[in-house]
mmCIF file of C-alpha atoms in Angstrom:
data_model
loop_
_atom_site.group_PDB
_atom_site.id
_atom_site.type_symbol
_atom_site.label_atom_id
_atom_site.label_comp_id
_atom_site.label_asym_id
_atom_site.label_seq_id
_atom_site.Cartn_x
_atom_site.Cartn_y
_atom_site.Cartn_z
ATOM 1 C CA MET A 1 16.116 -9.827 27.212
ATOM 2 C CA LEU A 2 16.924 -6.973 25.123
ATOM 3 C CA THR A 3 16.160 -3.132 26.524
ATOM 4 C CA LYS A 4 14.803 0.064 23.858
ATOM 5 C CA ILE A 5 16.417 3.330 25.184
ATOM 6 C CA ASN A 6 14.713 6.229 23.686
ATOM 7 C CA ASP A 7 16.761 8.991 25.369
ATOM 8 C CA ILE A 8 20.820 8.090 25.149
ATOM 9 C CA GLN A 9 22.064 11.556 26.496
ATOM 10 C CA ASN A 10 20.300 11.601 29.722
ATOM 11 C CA ASN A 11 20.552 7.733 30.589
ATOM 12 C CA HIS A 12 23.811 7.974 32.285
ATOM 13 C CA ALA A 13 24.355 4.051 32.351
ATOM 14 C CA TYR A 14 24.792 4.308 28.230
ATOM 15 C CA SER A 15 25.177 7.734 27.333
ATOM 16 C CA LYS A 16 29.132 7.050 26.484
ATOM 17 C CA VAL A 17 29.060 4.238 25.910
ATOM 18 C CA ILE A 18 26.759 3.283 23.319
ATOM 19 C CA PRO A 19 28.320 6.312 21.185
ATOM 20 C CA GLU A 20 31.546 4.403 21.609
ATOM 21 C CA LEU A 21 30.378 1.618 20.346
ATOM 22 C CA PHE A 22 29.012 3.168 16.410
ATOM 23 C CA ALA A 23 31.968 5.343 16.402
ATOM 24 C CA ASN A 24 33.210 6.384 13.471
ATOM 25 C CA TRP A 25 30.622 5.338 11.907
ATOM 26 C CA GLU A 26 29.199 8.521 9.401
ATOM 27 C CA GLU A 27 25.628 7.082 9.098
ATOM 28 C CA THR A 28 23.039 9.761 9.954
ATOM 29 C CA ILE A 29 20.399 7.334 10.659
ATOM 30 C CA ILE A 30 22.883 6.356 13.464
ATOM 31 C CA TRP A 31 23.116 9.792 14.940
ATOM 32 C CA SER A 32 19.119 10.663 14.553
ATOM 33 C CA CYS A 33 18.691 7.322 17.065
ATOM 34 C CA LEU A 34 21.875 8.553 19.562
ATOM 35 C CA ASP A 35 20.614 12.575 19.342
ATOM 36 C CA GLY A 36 17.073 11.089 20.218
ATOM 37 C CA THR A 37 15.316 13.187 17.133
ATOM 38 C CA MET A 38 13.939 9.428 15.884
ATOM 39 C CA GLY A 39 14.537 5.648 15.973
ATOM 40 C CA ASP A 40 15.658 3.377 18.893
ATOM 41 C CA ILE A 41 18.692 2.077 20.445
ATOM 42 C CA TYR A 42 18.478 -1.961 21.706
ATOM 43 C CA VAL A 43 21.265 -3.591 23.990
ATOM 44 C CA LYS A 44 21.259 -6.222 25.630
ATOM 45 C CA ASP A 45 19.804 -5.838 29.280
ATOM 46 C CA THR A 46 23.105 -6.625 30.961
ATOM 47 C CA GLY A 47 24.246 -3.310 32.794
ATOM 48 C CA ASP A 48 27.306 -3.217 30.806
ATOM 49 C CA PRO A 49 26.113 -3.740 27.171
ATOM 50 C CA VAL A 50 29.369 -4.227 24.583
ATOM 51 C CA SER A 51 27.258 -4.065 21.179
ATOM 52 C CA ALA A 52 23.741 -2.346 20.153
ATOM 53 C CA MET A 53 21.372 -2.200 17.162
ATOM 54 C CA ALA A 54 20.102 1.144 15.523
ATOM 55 C CA VAL A 55 16.944 1.326 14.346
ATOM 56 C CA LEU A 56 14.865 3.584 12.202
ATOM 57 C CA GLY A 57 12.332 3.147 9.212
ATOM 58 C CA ASP A 58 13.426 0.322 7.249
ATOM 59 C CA PHE A 59 17.414 0.257 8.349
ATOM 60 C CA CYS A 60 19.387 -1.336 11.439
ATOM 61 C CA PHE A 61 22.617 -1.217 11.808
ATOM 62 C CA PHE A 62 24.689 -3.225 14.290
ATOM 63 C CA ALA A 63 28.102 -2.624 15.716
ATOM 64 C CA GLY A 64 29.771 -4.167 19.267
ATOM 65 C CA LYS A 65 30.293 -7.877 19.493
ATOM 66 C CA PRO A 66 28.284 -9.873 17.446
ATOM 67 C CA ASP A 67 25.507 -10.959 19.219
ATOM 68 C CA PRO A 68 22.494 -13.120 17.484
ATOM 69 C CA GLU A 69 19.731 -12.063 19.526
ATOM 70 C CA LEU A 70 20.147 -8.917 18.630
ATOM 71 C CA VAL A 71 20.513 -9.472 15.121
ATOM 72 C CA GLY A 72 17.513 -12.278 15.775
ATOM 73 C CA PHE A 73 15.478 -9.125 17.521
ATOM 74 C CA ASP A 74 11.629 -9.535 17.163
ATOM 75 C CA THR A 75 9.429 -6.623 18.681
ATOM 76 C CA GLU A 76 5.610 -5.619 18.130
ATOM 77 C CA ASP A 77 6.753 -3.182 15.598
ATOM 78 C CA ARG A 78 10.041 -4.866 13.826
ATOM 79 C CA PRO A 79 9.074 -3.983 10.251
ATOM 80 C CA ASP A 80 8.996 -7.051 7.748
ATOM 81 C CA TYR A 81 11.289 -6.015 5.466
ATOM 82 C CA LEU A 82 14.927 -4.277 7.341
ATOM 83 C CA ILE A 83 18.133 -3.159 5.663
ATOM 84 C CA MET A 84 20.186 -4.419 8.097
ATOM 85 C CA VAL A 85 23.569 -2.976 8.332
ATOM 86 C CA PRO A 86 26.876 -5.064 9.652
ATOM 87 C CA GLN A 87 29.769 -2.764 11.636
ATOM 88 C CA THR A 88 32.014 -6.134 10.726
ATOM 89 C CA GLU A 89 32.119 -9.378 8.599
ATOM 90 C CA GLU A 90 31.022 -11.264 12.020
ATOM 91 C CA TRP A 91 28.203 -9.662 12.386
ATOM 92 C CA GLY A 92 27.389 -10.368 8.535
ATOM 93 C CA LYS A 93 27.628 -14.323 9.616
ATOM 94 C CA LEU A 94 24.921 -13.907 11.762
ATOM 95 C CA ILE A 95 22.611 -12.265 9.571
ATOM 96 C CA GLU A 96 23.236 -15.149 7.138
ATOM 97 C CA GLN A 97 22.851 -17.548 9.555
ATOM 98 C CA ALA A 98 19.406 -16.369 11.474
ATOM 99 C CA TYR A 99 18.025 -15.431 7.576
ATOM 100 C CA SER A 100 18.982 -18.247 5.625
ATOM 101 C CA ASP A 101 17.688 -17.207 2.373
ATOM 102 C CA ARG A 102 16.044 -14.476 3.450
ATOM 103 C CA ALA A 103 18.693 -12.624 3.640
ATOM 104 C CA ARG A 104 20.011 -10.784 0.353
ATOM 105 C CA LYS A 105 23.568 -9.276 0.708
ATOM 106 C CA THR A 106 23.908 -6.549 -1.294
ATOM 107 C CA VAL A 107 26.331 -3.644 -1.788
ATOM 108 C CA ARG A 108 26.003 -0.267 -0.702
ATOM 109 C CA TYR A 109 27.548 3.441 -1.493
ATOM 110 C CA ALA A 110 28.360 6.270 0.804
ATOM 111 C CA ILE A 111 28.769 9.630 -0.164
ATOM 112 C CA LYS A 112 31.346 12.230 1.847
ATOM 113 C CA LYS A 113 29.738 14.694 4.396
ATOM 114 C CA GLU A 114 31.112 17.352 3.470
ATOM 115 C CA PRO A 115 29.651 20.997 4.468
ATOM 116 C CA ASP A 116 29.861 24.217 2.018
ATOM 117 C CA ILE A 117 30.872 22.040 -0.745
ATOM 118 C CA PHE A 118 27.955 22.990 -3.089
ATOM 119 C CA ASP A 119 27.289 25.266 -6.157
ATOM 120 C CA TYR A 120 24.839 26.837 -5.038
ATOM 121 C CA ALA A 121 24.235 29.387 -7.928
ATOM 122 C CA ARG A 122 24.578 25.862 -10.602
ATOM 123 C CA LEU A 123 21.574 24.066 -8.261
ATOM 124 C CA LYS A 124 19.508 27.318 -8.336
ATOM 125 C CA SER A 125 20.005 26.847 -12.076
ATOM 126 C CA ALA A 126 18.731 23.547 -12.088
ATOM 127 C CA VAL A 127 15.752 25.128 -10.464
ATOM 128 C CA ASP A 128 15.042 27.958 -12.705
ATOM 129 C CA SER A 129 15.715 25.442 -15.700
ATOM 130 C CA LEU A 130 12.913 23.077 -15.227
ATOM 131 C CA ASP A 131 10.458 23.330 -17.811
ATOM 132 C CA PRO A 132 7.823 26.086 -17.451
ATOM 133 C CA SER A 133 4.790 22.915 -17.740
ATOM 134 C CA TYR A 134 6.132 21.500 -14.768
ATOM 135 C CA SER A 135 5.848 23.407 -10.963
ATOM 136 C CA MET A 136 7.773 22.869 -8.086
ATOM 137 C CA LYS A 137 6.686 23.159 -4.439
ATOM 138 C CA LEU A 138 7.531 22.306 -0.640
ATOM 139 C CA ILE A 139 5.936 19.187 0.862
ATOM 140 C CA ASP A 140 2.693 21.177 2.851
ATOM 141 C CA GLU A 141 -0.316 19.622 4.608
ATOM 142 C CA GLU A 142 -2.187 18.615 1.204
ATOM 143 C CA LEU A 143 1.218 17.065 -0.659
ATOM 144 C CA TYR A 144 1.998 15.114 3.071
ATOM 145 C CA HIS A 145 -1.342 13.177 2.448
ATOM 146 C CA TYR A 146 -0.865 13.281 -0.800
ATOM 147 C CA CYS A 147 2.281 11.613 -0.423
ATOM 148 C CA ARG A 148 1.012 9.249 1.952
ATOM 149 C CA ALA A 149 -1.496 7.650 0.031
ATOM 150 C CA ASN A 150 0.295 6.360 -3.190
ATOM 151 C CA LEU A 151 2.841 3.801 -2.422
ATOM 152 C CA TRP A 152 5.747 5.327 -4.767
ATOM 153 C CA SER A 153 5.750 8.185 -3.013
ATOM 154 C CA ARG A 154 5.546 7.352 0.701
ATOM 155 C CA CYS A 155 8.635 7.158 1.826
ATOM 156 C CA PHE A 156 9.281 11.026 1.093
ATOM 157 C CA VAL A 157 6.784 10.878 4.702
ATOM 158 C CA SER A 158 6.270 7.137 5.749
ATOM 159 C CA LEU A 159 8.376 8.005 9.182
ATOM 160 C CA TYR A 160 6.700 10.821 9.888
ATOM 161 C CA PRO A 161 3.470 9.428 11.757
ATOM 162 C CA ASP A 162 1.556 12.871 11.010
ATOM 163 C CA TYR A 163 1.379 16.429 9.285
ATOM 164 C CA LYS A 164 2.491 18.194 12.537
ATOM 165 C CA THR A 165 6.075 16.108 12.569
ATOM 166 C CA TYR A 166 6.426 15.945 9.059
ATOM 167 C CA LYS A 167 6.391 19.984 9.574
ATOM 168 C CA LYS A 168 8.871 20.086 12.528
ATOM 169 C CA LEU A 169 11.074 17.459 11.663
ATOM 170 C CA GLY A 170 10.770 17.244 7.771
ATOM 171 C CA LEU A 171 11.415 18.858 4.643
ATOM 172 C CA GLY A 172 10.867 18.251 1.186
ATOM 173 C CA VAL A 173 10.298 18.839 -2.686
ATOM 174 C CA VAL A 174 8.071 17.703 -4.935
ATOM 175 C CA ILE A 175 7.295 18.748 -8.888
ATOM 176 C CA LEU A 176 4.017 19.145 -10.047
ATOM 177 C CA LYS A 177 2.654 18.213 -13.515
ATOM 178 C CA ASP A 178 -1.160 19.064 -14.492
ATOM 179 C CA GLY A 179 -1.364 18.851 -10.476
ATOM 180 C CA GLU A 180 -0.106 15.082 -10.084
ATOM 181 C CA LEU A 181 2.672 14.766 -8.114
ATOM 182 C CA VAL A 182 5.537 13.304 -10.715
ATOM 183 C CA SER A 183 9.177 13.603 -8.966
ATOM 184 C CA GLY A 184 10.341 14.525 -5.247
ATOM 185 C CA ALA A 185 13.202 14.785 -2.756
ATOM 186 C CA SER A 186 12.157 14.739 0.952
ATOM 187 C CA SER A 187 13.656 13.834 4.468
ATOM 188 C CA TYR A 188 13.897 9.920 4.750
ATOM 189 C CA SER A 189 14.943 10.444 8.290
ATOM 190 C CA THR A 190 16.094 13.680 10.623
ATOM 191 C CA TYR A 191 18.871 14.247 12.551
ATOM 192 C CA ARG A 192 19.625 17.194 14.243
ATOM 193 C CA GLU A 193 21.875 18.598 11.933
ATOM 194 C CA GLY A 194 19.977 18.225 8.884
ATOM 195 C CA ILE A 195 18.620 15.433 7.127
ATOM 196 C CA GLU A 196 18.410 11.873 5.258
ATOM 197 C CA ILE A 197 17.546 12.312 1.686
ATOM 198 C CA GLU A 198 14.927 10.189 -0.171
ATOM 199 C CA ILE A 199 14.586 10.485 -3.981
ATOM 200 C CA ASP A 200 12.311 9.545 -6.523
ATOM 201 C CA THR A 201 10.692 9.748 -9.705
ATOM 202 C CA ARG A 202 7.131 8.238 -10.846
ATOM 203 C CA GLU A 203 8.197 4.987 -13.390
ATOM 204 C CA ASP A 204 6.996 7.238 -16.012
ATOM 205 C CA TYR A 205 8.398 10.202 -15.608
ATOM 206 C CA ARG A 206 11.556 9.095 -15.263
ATOM 207 C CA ARG A 207 15.021 9.979 -17.383
ATOM 208 C CA ARG A 208 13.685 13.847 -17.977
ATOM 209 C CA GLY A 209 16.440 15.336 -15.327
ATOM 210 C CA LEU A 210 13.324 15.526 -12.477
ATOM 211 C CA ALA A 211 15.218 14.123 -9.607
ATOM 212 C CA TYR A 212 18.147 16.874 -10.002
ATOM 213 C CA ALA A 213 16.097 19.424 -9.867
ATOM 214 C CA CYS A 214 13.833 18.099 -6.761
ATOM 215 C CA ALA A 215 17.697 17.585 -4.972
ATOM 216 C CA ALA A 216 18.963 20.767 -6.181
ATOM 217 C CA GLY A 217 15.504 22.343 -4.784
ATOM 218 C CA LEU A 218 15.761 20.266 -1.639
ATOM 219 C CA ILE A 219 19.251 21.141 -0.824
ATOM 220 C CA LEU A 220 18.827 25.114 -1.318
ATOM 221 C CA GLU A 221 15.623 24.883 1.266
ATOM 222 C CA CYS A 222 18.898 22.913 3.317
ATOM 223 C CA LYS A 223 20.910 26.133 3.096
ATOM 224 C CA LYS A 224 17.939 28.537 4.230
ATOM 225 C CA ARG A 225 17.403 26.446 7.556
ATOM 226 C CA GLY A 226 20.996 25.652 8.197
ATOM 227 C CA LEU A 227 20.378 21.873 7.400
ATOM 228 C CA TYR A 228 23.044 19.602 6.230
ATOM 229 C CA PRO A 229 21.029 17.194 3.181
ATOM 230 C CA SER A 230 22.654 14.057 3.488
ATOM 231 C CA TRP A 231 23.343 11.273 0.824
ATOM 232 C CA ASP A 232 23.269 7.676 1.030
ATOM 233 C CA ALA A 233 23.487 5.686 -2.430
ATOM 234 C CA GLN A 234 21.308 2.704 -2.840
ATOM 235 C CA ASN A 235 22.786 1.684 -6.346
ATOM 236 C CA LYS A 236 25.313 3.450 -9.104
ATOM 237 C CA TRP A 237 22.550 5.649 -10.232
ATOM 238 C CA SER A 238 22.281 7.655 -6.698
ATOM 239 C CA VAL A 239 26.438 8.187 -6.672
ATOM 240 C CA ALA A 240 26.506 9.368 -10.415
ATOM 241 C CA LEU A 241 23.088 11.674 -9.467
ATOM 242 C CA ALA A 242 24.548 12.688 -6.202
ATOM 243 C CA GLU A 243 28.586 13.596 -7.520
ATOM 244 C CA LYS A 244 25.978 15.737 -10.681
ATOM 245 C CA LEU A 245 24.393 17.891 -7.394
ATOM 246 C CA GLY A 246 28.154 18.057 -5.984
ATOM 247 C CA TYR A 247 28.801 15.838 -3.714
ATOM 248 C CA HIS A 248 31.783 13.448 -3.520
ATOM 249 C CA TYR A 249 31.689 9.515 -3.213
ATOM 250 C CA ASP A 250 33.221 7.997 -0.481
ATOM 251 C CA HIS A 251 32.764 4.112 0.209
ATOM 252 C CA GLU A 252 30.972 1.136 -0.628
ATOM 253 C CA TYR A 253 29.764 -1.385 2.399
ATOM 254 C CA THR A 254 27.757 -4.185 3.008
ATOM 255 C CA ALA A 255 24.587 -4.901 3.714
ATOM 256 C CA TYR A 256 21.341 -7.562 3.476
ATOM 257 C CA GLU A 257 17.881 -6.259 2.520
ATOM 258 C CA VAL A 258 15.859 -9.189 4.762
ATOM 259 C CA PHE A 259 12.405 -10.281 4.652
ATOM 260 C CA CYS A 260 11.977 -10.595 8.382
ATOM 261 C CA ASN A 261 8.896 -13.162 8.844
ATOM 262 C CA ARG A 262 8.690 -14.833 5.508
ATOM 263 C CA ALA A 263 8.009 -18.292 5.985
#
């Protein structure tokens, strides 16, 4: 039997033990779940949990003693596709056993979280040098709905169920060409001290420096608001873009792309 915990900090039974299970794991998605901003924590209902699972959007992190029930969790709101991240090799083996050929082992790249490392003048220059045929805007209510209506840009706002929530928690910058959204950088998720960046460019506008300009614009907006713009890379292209913006590579880690409900 799994128990979902929405408010770790005010739950005396779990307020210390759950954070300890995820200690030294610098992932903002986990922090979002722990600080109650977004996402959920699941534990076995034993009264003395030794393992836990943090779930937010497409991501699922497993910590503590490997437990097959947590790995095989099935809730009404579980996505069909998840990126499962094991804390240890033992967790990884359980994922492979539970999902077999529906789980694809991959490598992701962690980027260091270092406040005040950015050259803000350089980032501003990147924004100012944007070709005048393009325009850069913050995501407002109209653009929020535009993002949701298009498959490629939906991830910019998908974890915020309505504009009111996005306005309160989210932050994003997009580039428009002739009134059409062609590139963007936005908060995939939010935690108490910052955001996790999601970035993409429409396929027919890639390799024009738009992602770099958007990311630079978003980092500048985060600075204004006292937020940290966290970056986690899916591939080496993302690592290279992060380093161009001023971030530093940290380490690679194992993840599993899991198609939970595929027959």
